[in-house]
Each structure stands twice: as structure tokens, then as C-alpha cells.
Coordinates of N, CA and C in Angstrom, one line a residue:
M1 N -51.9 139.5 26.8 CA -51.7 137.9 26.1 C -50.3 137.2 25.8
N2 N -50.1 136.2 26.4 CA -49.3 135.6 26.9 C -48.4 135.5 25.8
P3 N -46.8 135.7 26.2 CA -45.9 134.9 25.3 C -46.3 134.0 24.9
G4 N -46.4 132.9 23.3 CA -46.1 131.3 23.4 C -44.6 131.5 22.6
V5 N -43.9 129.7 22.9 CA -42.8 129.3 22.4 C -43.3 128.4 21.6
L6 N -42.6 128.7 20.2 CA -42.7 127.6 19.7 C -42.4 126.2 19.6
V7 N -43.5 125.1 19.5 CA -42.6 123.9 20.0 C -43.3 123.1 18.8
E8 N -42.4 122.2 18.4 CA -42.1 121.2 17.4 C -41.7 120.2 18.0
C9 N -42.7 118.9 17.6 CA -42.6 117.8 18.0 C -42.9 116.5 17.0
D10 N -43.0 115.6 17.7 CA -43.9 114.1 16.8 C -45.2 114.3 16.3
P11 N -45.7 113.9 15.7 CA -47.6 114.2 15.6 C -47.7 113.3 16.7
S12 N -47.2 112.0 17.4 CA -47.8 111.6 18.2 C -48.0 111.9 19.5
I13 N -46.6 112.8 19.5 CA -46.7 113.4 20.6 C -47.4 115.0 21.5
K14 N -47.4 115.4 19.9 CA -48.4 116.1 19.5 C -49.6 116.3 20.0
A15 N -50.7 115.0 19.5 CA -51.7 114.2 19.8 C -52.1 114.2 20.7
I16 N -50.6 113.6 22.2 CA -51.0 113.6 23.6 C -51.3 115.2 23.7
I17 N -50.4 116.1 23.3 CA -50.3 117.3 24.2 C -51.5 117.6 23.7
L18 N -52.2 117.8 22.6 CA -54.0 118.1 22.5 C -54.9 117.6 23.6
K19 N -54.5 115.7 23.3 CA -55.4 115.0 24.7 C -55.5 116.0 26.2
I20 N -54.1 116.6 26.6 CA -54.0 117.1 27.7 C -54.5 118.2 28.0
D21 N -54.6 119.4 26.4 CA -55.3 120.5 26.7 C -56.8 120.5 26.5
Q22 N -57.4 119.5 26.2 CA -58.4 119.3 25.5 C -59.8 120.0 26.7
D23 N -59.1 119.6 28.1 CA -60.1 120.2 28.8 C -60.2 121.6 29.4
K24 N -58.7 122.1 29.6 CA -59.1 123.4 30.7 C -58.3 124.3 29.1
H25 N -57.9 123.4 28.2 CA -57.3 124.8 26.9 C -56.3 125.9 27.9
D26 N -55.2 124.9 29.2 CA -54.7 126.2 29.6 C -53.2 125.9 29.5
Y27 N -53.0 125.4 28.1 CA -51.6 125.6 27.6 C -51.1 125.8 25.7
I28 N -52.1 125.6 24.8 CA -52.0 125.6 23.5 C -52.8 127.0 23.1
V29 N -52.0 127.9 22.6 CA -52.1 129.0 22.2 C -52.5 128.7 20.8
E30 N -51.6 128.1 19.6 CA -52.6 128.1 18.4 C -51.5 126.6 18.1
D31 N -52.9 126.3 17.0 CA -51.9 124.8 16.1 C -51.5 124.8 15.2
L32 N -50.5 125.3 15.0 CA -49.8 125.6 13.5 C -49.6 124.6 12.0
D33 N -49.6 123.3 12.4 CA -49.7 122.1 11.6 C -49.3 120.9 12.2
D34 N -49.3 119.7 11.5 CA -49.4 118.4 12.2 C -48.0 118.3 13.3
Q35 N -47.0 119.3 13.2 CA -46.0 119.1 14.1 C -45.6 120.4 15.4
T36 N -46.1 120.9 14.8 CA -46.0 122.4 15.5 C -47.0 122.9 16.6
L37 N -46.8 123.7 17.5 CA -48.1 124.2 18.5 C -47.1 125.7 18.9
V38 N -48.3 126.6 19.2 CA -47.6 127.1 20.1 C -48.1 127.1 21.3
I39 N -46.9 127.1 22.5 CA -48.0 127.1 24.1 C -47.4 128.1 24.9
K40 N -48.4 128.2 25.8 CA -48.6 129.4 26.2 C -46.8 129.1 27.4
E41 N -46.1 130.2 27.3 CA -44.7 130.3 27.9 C -44.8 129.9 29.4
N42 N -45.6 130.9 29.7 CA -45.8 130.6 31.2 C -46.0 129.0 31.6
Q43 N -46.2 128.1 30.6 CA -47.2 127.2 31.6 C -46.3 125.6 30.5
L44 N -45.1 126.3 29.8 CA -44.3 125.3 29.1 C -43.5 124.1 30.4
S45 N -43.5 124.6 31.4 CA -42.5 123.7 32.1 C -43.6 122.6 33.5
S46 N -45.1 123.2 33.2 CA -45.9 122.4 33.8 C -46.6 121.3 33.0
L47 N -46.9 122.1 31.4 CA -46.4 121.0 30.2 C -46.5 119.7 30.3
K48 N -44.5 120.1 30.2 CA -43.6 119.1 30.1 C -43.5 118.1 31.1
A49 N -44.0 118.6 32.4 CA -44.6 117.8 33.5 C -45.6 116.8 33.3
R50 N -46.9 117.1 33.0 CA -47.7 116.5 32.2 C -47.3 115.5 31.6
L51 N -46.7 115.6 30.2 CA -46.2 115.6 29.2 C -45.3 113.9 29.7
E52 N -44.5 114.4 30.4 CA -43.7 113.1 31.3 C -44.6 112.0 31.7
E53 N -45.6 112.2 32.3 CA -46.5 111.9 33.2 C -47.1 110.9 32.5
E54 N -47.5 111.4 31.4 CA -48.7 110.3 30.6 C -47.7 109.8 29.7
L55 N -47.0 109.9 29.3 CA -45.9 108.9 28.9 C -45.5 107.7 29.6
A56 N -45.0 108.6 30.8 CA -45.1 107.1 31.9 C -46.1 106.5 32.3
N57 N -47.5 106.5 32.1 CA -48.4 105.8 32.0 C -48.6 105.4 31.0
T58 N -48.6 105.8 29.2 CA -49.1 104.9 28.7 C -47.7 103.7 27.6
Q59 N -46.8 104.4 28.5 CA -45.3 103.4 27.3 C -45.0 102.5 28.6
T60 N -45.5 101.1 28.2 CA -44.1 100.1 29.5 C -43.9 99.0 27.8
M61 N -42.7 99.1 28.6 CA -41.6 98.7 27.6 C -42.0 96.9 27.6
P62 N -42.4 96.2 26.7 CA -42.6 94.7 26.1 C -41.9 93.7 27.0
E63 N -42.3 92.3 27.6 CA -41.2 91.7 28.3 C -40.9 91.0 27.4
F64 N -40.1 90.6 26.9 CA -39.6 89.6 26.1 C -38.7 88.4 27.5
S65 N -39.4 87.1 26.8 CA -38.6 85.7 26.9 C -37.7 85.3 26.5
G66 N -36.3 84.3 26.4 CA -35.3 84.2 25.9 C -35.4 82.8 26.5
S67 N -37.2 82.3 25.6 CA -36.4 80.8 24.9 C -37.0 80.6 23.8
D68 N -35.7 80.4 23.2 CA -36.2 79.8 22.2 C -35.6 78.4 21.7

């Protein structure tokens, strides 16, 4: 059994982690509540990299025009 790491995060971040994990179930050991997961310790750095990649792809800053 792999040791797990307790991860607390915002529900929106947790939803992205669940999406990342849904195909192969490589990361999550247990889903505890709306903001808490147990992640496989040996996969934590890989999950962080995937999460950063997902966030970079989904979050774009809105362009503001200064025409008032």
C-alpha cells in the first residue's frame, strides 16, 4: 500500500484533481470531503505538475480596455 498525503484545497481545485484522476486513478487514495483528498505520496509532484498545466490551460486573464 502506498502512503498517502492529506491535501486540502478549494472545491474548484479539487474538481480539477478529480478530473485528472478519473481516467487512470493514479493519484487519489481517498476522497474525504468537499475540500480534502488523500493523494498517493509518490504521485504528489506529478499531480502538482498536471494541475499547474490544467490551470494554465483553463485560466486566461480577461482583457480590459481603457476606453471610458
